[in-house]
GROMACS .gro file of C-alpha atoms in nm:
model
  199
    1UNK     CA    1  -2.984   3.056  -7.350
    2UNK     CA    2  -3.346   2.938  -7.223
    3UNK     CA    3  -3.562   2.796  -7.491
    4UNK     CA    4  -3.849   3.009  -7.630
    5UNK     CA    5  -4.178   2.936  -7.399
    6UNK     CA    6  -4.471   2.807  -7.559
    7UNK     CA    7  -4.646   3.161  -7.526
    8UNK     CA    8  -4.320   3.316  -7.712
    9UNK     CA    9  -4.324   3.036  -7.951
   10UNK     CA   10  -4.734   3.108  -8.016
   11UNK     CA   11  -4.653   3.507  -8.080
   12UNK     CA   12  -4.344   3.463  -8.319
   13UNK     CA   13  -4.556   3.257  -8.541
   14UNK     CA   14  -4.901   3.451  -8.510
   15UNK     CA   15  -4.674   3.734  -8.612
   16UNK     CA   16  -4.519   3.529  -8.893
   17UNK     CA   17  -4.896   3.451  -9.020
   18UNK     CA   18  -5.011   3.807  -9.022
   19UNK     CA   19  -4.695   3.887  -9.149
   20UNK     CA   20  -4.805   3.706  -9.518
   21UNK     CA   21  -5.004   3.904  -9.735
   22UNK     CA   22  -5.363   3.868  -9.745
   23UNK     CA   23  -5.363   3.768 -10.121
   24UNK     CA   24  -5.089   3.539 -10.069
   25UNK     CA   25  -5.290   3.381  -9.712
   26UNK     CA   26  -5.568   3.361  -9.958
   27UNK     CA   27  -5.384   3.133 -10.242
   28UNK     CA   28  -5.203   2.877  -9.988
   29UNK     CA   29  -5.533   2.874  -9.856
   30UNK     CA   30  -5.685   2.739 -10.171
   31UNK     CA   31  -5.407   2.520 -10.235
   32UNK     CA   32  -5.438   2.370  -9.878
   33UNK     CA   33  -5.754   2.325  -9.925
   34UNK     CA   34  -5.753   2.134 -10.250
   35UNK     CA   35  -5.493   1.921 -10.067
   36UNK     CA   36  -5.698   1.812  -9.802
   37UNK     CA   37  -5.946   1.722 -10.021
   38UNK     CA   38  -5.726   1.490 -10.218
   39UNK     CA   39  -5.610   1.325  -9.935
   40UNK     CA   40  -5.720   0.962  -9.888
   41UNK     CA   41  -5.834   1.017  -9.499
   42UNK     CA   42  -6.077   1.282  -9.579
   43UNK     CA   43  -6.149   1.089  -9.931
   44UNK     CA   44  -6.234   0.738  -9.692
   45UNK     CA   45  -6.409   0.960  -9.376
   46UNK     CA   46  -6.796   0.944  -9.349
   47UNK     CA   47  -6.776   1.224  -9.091
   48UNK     CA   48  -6.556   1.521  -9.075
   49UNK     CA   49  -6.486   1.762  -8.789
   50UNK     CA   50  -6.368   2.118  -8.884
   51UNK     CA   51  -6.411   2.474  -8.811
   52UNK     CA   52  -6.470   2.819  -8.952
   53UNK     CA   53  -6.125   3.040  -8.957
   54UNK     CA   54  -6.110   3.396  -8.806
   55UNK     CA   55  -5.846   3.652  -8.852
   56UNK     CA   56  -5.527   3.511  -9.061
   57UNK     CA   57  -5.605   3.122  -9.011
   58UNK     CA   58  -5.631   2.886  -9.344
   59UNK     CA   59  -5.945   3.026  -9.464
   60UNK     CA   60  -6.186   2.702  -9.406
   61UNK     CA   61  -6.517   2.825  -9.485
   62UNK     CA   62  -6.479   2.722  -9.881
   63UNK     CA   63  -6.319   2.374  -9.773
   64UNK     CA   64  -6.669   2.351  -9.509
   65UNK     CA   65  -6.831   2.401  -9.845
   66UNK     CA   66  -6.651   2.151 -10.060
   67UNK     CA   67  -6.706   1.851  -9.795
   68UNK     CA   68  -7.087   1.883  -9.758
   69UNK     CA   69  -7.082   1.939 -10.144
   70UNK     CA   70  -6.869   1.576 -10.145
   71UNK     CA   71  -7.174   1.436  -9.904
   72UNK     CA   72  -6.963   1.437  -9.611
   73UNK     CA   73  -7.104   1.485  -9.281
   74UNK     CA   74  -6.945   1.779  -9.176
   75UNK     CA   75  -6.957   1.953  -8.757
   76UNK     CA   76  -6.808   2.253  -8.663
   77UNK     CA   77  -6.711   2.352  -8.289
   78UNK     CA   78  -6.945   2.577  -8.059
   79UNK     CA   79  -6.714   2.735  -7.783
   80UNK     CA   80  -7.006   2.831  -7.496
   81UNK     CA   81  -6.816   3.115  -7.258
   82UNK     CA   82  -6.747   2.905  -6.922
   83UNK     CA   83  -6.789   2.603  -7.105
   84UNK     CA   84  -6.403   2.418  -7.052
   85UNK     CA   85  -6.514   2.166  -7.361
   86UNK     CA   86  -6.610   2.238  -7.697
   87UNK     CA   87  -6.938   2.161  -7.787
   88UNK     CA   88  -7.046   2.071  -8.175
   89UNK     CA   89  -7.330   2.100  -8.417
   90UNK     CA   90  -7.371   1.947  -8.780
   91UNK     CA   91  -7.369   2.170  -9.081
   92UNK     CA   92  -7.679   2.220  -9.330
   93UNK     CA   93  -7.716   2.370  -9.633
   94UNK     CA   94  -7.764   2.671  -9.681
   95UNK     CA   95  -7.501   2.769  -9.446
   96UNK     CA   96  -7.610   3.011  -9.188
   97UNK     CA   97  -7.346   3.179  -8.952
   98UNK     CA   98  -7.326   3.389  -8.663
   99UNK     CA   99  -7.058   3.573  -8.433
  100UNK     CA  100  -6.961   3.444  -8.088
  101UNK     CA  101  -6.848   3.680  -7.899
  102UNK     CA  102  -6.459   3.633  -7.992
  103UNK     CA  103  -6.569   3.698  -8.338
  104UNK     CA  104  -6.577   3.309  -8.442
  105UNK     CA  105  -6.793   3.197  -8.733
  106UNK     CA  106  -7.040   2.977  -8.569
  107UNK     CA  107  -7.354   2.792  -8.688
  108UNK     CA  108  -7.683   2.989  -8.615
  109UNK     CA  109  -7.850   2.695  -8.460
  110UNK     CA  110  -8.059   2.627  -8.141
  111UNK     CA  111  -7.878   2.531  -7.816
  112UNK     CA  112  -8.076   2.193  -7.878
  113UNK     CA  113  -7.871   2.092  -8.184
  114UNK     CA  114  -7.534   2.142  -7.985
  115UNK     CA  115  -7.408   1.802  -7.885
  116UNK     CA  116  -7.085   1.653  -7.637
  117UNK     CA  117  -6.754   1.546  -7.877
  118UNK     CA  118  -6.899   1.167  -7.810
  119UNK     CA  119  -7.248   1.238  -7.932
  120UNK     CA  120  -7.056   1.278  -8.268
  121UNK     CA  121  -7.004   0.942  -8.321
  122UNK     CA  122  -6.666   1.007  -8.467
  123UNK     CA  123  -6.503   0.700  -8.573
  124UNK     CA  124  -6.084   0.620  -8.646
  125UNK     CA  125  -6.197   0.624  -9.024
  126UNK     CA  126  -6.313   1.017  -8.960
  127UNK     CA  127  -6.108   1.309  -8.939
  128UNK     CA  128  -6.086   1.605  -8.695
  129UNK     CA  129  -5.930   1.909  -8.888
  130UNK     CA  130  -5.744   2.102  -8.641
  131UNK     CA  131  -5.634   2.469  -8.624
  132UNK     CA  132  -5.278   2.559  -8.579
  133UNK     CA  133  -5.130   2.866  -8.400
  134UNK     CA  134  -4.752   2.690  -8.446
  135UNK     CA  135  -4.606   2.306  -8.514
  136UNK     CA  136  -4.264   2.133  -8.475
  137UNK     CA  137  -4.140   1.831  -8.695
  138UNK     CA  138  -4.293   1.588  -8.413
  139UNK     CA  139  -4.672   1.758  -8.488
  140UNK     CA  140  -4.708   1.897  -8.153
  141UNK     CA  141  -4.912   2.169  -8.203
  142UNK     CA  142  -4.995   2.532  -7.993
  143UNK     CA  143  -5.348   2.671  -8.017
  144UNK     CA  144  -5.486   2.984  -7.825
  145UNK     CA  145  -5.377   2.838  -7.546
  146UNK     CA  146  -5.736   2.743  -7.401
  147UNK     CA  147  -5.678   2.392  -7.465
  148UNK     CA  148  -6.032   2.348  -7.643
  149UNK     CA  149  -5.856   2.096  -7.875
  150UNK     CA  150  -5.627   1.867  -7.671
  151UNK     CA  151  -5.935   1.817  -7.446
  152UNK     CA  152  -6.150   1.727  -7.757
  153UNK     CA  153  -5.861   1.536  -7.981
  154UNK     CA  154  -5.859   1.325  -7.632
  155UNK     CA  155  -6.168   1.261  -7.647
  156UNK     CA  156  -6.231   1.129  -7.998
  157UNK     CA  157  -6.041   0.844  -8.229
  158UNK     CA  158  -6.054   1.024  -8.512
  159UNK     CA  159  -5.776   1.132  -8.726
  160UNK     CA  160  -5.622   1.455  -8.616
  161UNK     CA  161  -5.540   1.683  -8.966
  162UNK     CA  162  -5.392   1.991  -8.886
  163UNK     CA  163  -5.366   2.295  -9.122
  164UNK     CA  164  -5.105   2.620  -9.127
  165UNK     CA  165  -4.914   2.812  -9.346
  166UNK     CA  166  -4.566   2.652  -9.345
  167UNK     CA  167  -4.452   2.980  -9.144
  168UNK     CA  168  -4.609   2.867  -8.842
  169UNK     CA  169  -4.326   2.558  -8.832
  170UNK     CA  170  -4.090   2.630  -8.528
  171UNK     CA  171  -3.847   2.371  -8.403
  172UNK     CA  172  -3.946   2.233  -8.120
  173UNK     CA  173  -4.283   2.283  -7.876
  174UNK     CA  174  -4.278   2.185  -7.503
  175UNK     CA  175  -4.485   1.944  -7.470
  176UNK     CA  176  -4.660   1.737  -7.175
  177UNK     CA  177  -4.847   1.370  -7.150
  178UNK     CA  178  -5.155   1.601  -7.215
  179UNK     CA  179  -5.083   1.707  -7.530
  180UNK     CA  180  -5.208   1.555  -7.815
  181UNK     CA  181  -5.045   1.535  -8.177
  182UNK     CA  182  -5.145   1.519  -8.497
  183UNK     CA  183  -5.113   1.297  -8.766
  184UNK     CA  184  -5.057   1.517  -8.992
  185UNK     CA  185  -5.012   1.889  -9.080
  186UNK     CA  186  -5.131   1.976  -9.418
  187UNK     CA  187  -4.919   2.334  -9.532
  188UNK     CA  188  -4.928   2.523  -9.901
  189UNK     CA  189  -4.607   2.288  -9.930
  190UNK     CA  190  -4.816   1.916  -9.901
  191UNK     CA  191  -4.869   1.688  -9.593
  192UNK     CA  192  -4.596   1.675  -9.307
  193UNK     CA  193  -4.611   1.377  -9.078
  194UNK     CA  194  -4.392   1.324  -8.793
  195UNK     CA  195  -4.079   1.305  -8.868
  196UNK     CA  196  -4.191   1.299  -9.257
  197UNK     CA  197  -4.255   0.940  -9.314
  198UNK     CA  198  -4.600   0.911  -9.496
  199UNK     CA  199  -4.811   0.620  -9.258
   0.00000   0.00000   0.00000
């Protein structure tokens, strides 16, 4: 039997996700989120990278709070439609938000204030926080399947955090040179690094 493709392997676990109930989505979230900020990478980072959830992803937008709250720097991707690379733009309080046109939170900000991944200035002490469509025990991860992220994560020495709901886990993702993994995937059940041995 032919192993499950990566776009199989991405729709058995977006199905998995919706699958959970909203108010239990909503409590791993919190607890997920209370984990990544006790963990000493985000604790030691001067600057981190994260985004705004959509749909049935680990609700970020209170953990977005928490960070500038904890005097973090804290940027959020722009996607631009055409645009192969993600661009980026720094967070403010009070948060204002808009819509792109795939329904992603965004920050309502000028075109001026969007900057290039290396404009960021994102260090190997910093942390990228990483969305995750699915994830195997080696932290290969699937997204969308734009590649928005292994472009960026290629492009930056931060740490690469990655958050799901431990129902995204599958056992194994093809993978190519291009791929990037993470460091570590942070579920509702703690951190999982590759092949479970804390760094």
């Amino acid at each position: 039997m032919n192993a499950p493709s990566k776009a199989e392997l991405r729709q058995q676990a977006l199905q998995r996700r919706a699958a959970l109930p909203k108010e239990l989505r909503q409590r791993f979230s919190e607890q997920i989120c209370s984990l990544v900020l006790a963990h000493p990478w985000v604790r030691e980072a001067a600057i981190v990278h994260s985004y705004f959830s959509f749909g049935t992803e680990v609700d970020t937008h209170t953990l977005c709070q928490r960070l500038l709250d904890l005097g973090k720097r804290v940027a959020v991707p722009i996607v631009v439609e055409g645009q192969p690379e993600l661009l980026h733009a720094w967070l403010r309080l009070p948060l204002r938000l808009r819509y792109n046109r795939w329904g992603i939170p965004e920050p309502d900000v000028p075109p001026t204030e969007w900057m290039t991944a290396e404009a960021l200035g994102l260090s190997p002490a910093d942390v990228v926080i990483v969305p995750v469509v699915a994830y195997d025990r080696q932290l290969y991860r699937l997204g969308y399947g734009q590649g928005y992220y292994d472009r960026f994560l290629r492009r930056v020495r931060a740490r690469r955090v990655g958050l799901a709901f431990s129902v995204q886990a599958v056992g194994f993702i093809p993978h190519a040179p291009h791929d990037v993994q993470l460091d570590v995937v942070i579920t509702e059940s703690g951190p999982l690094y590759a092949d479970d041995i804390p760094p």
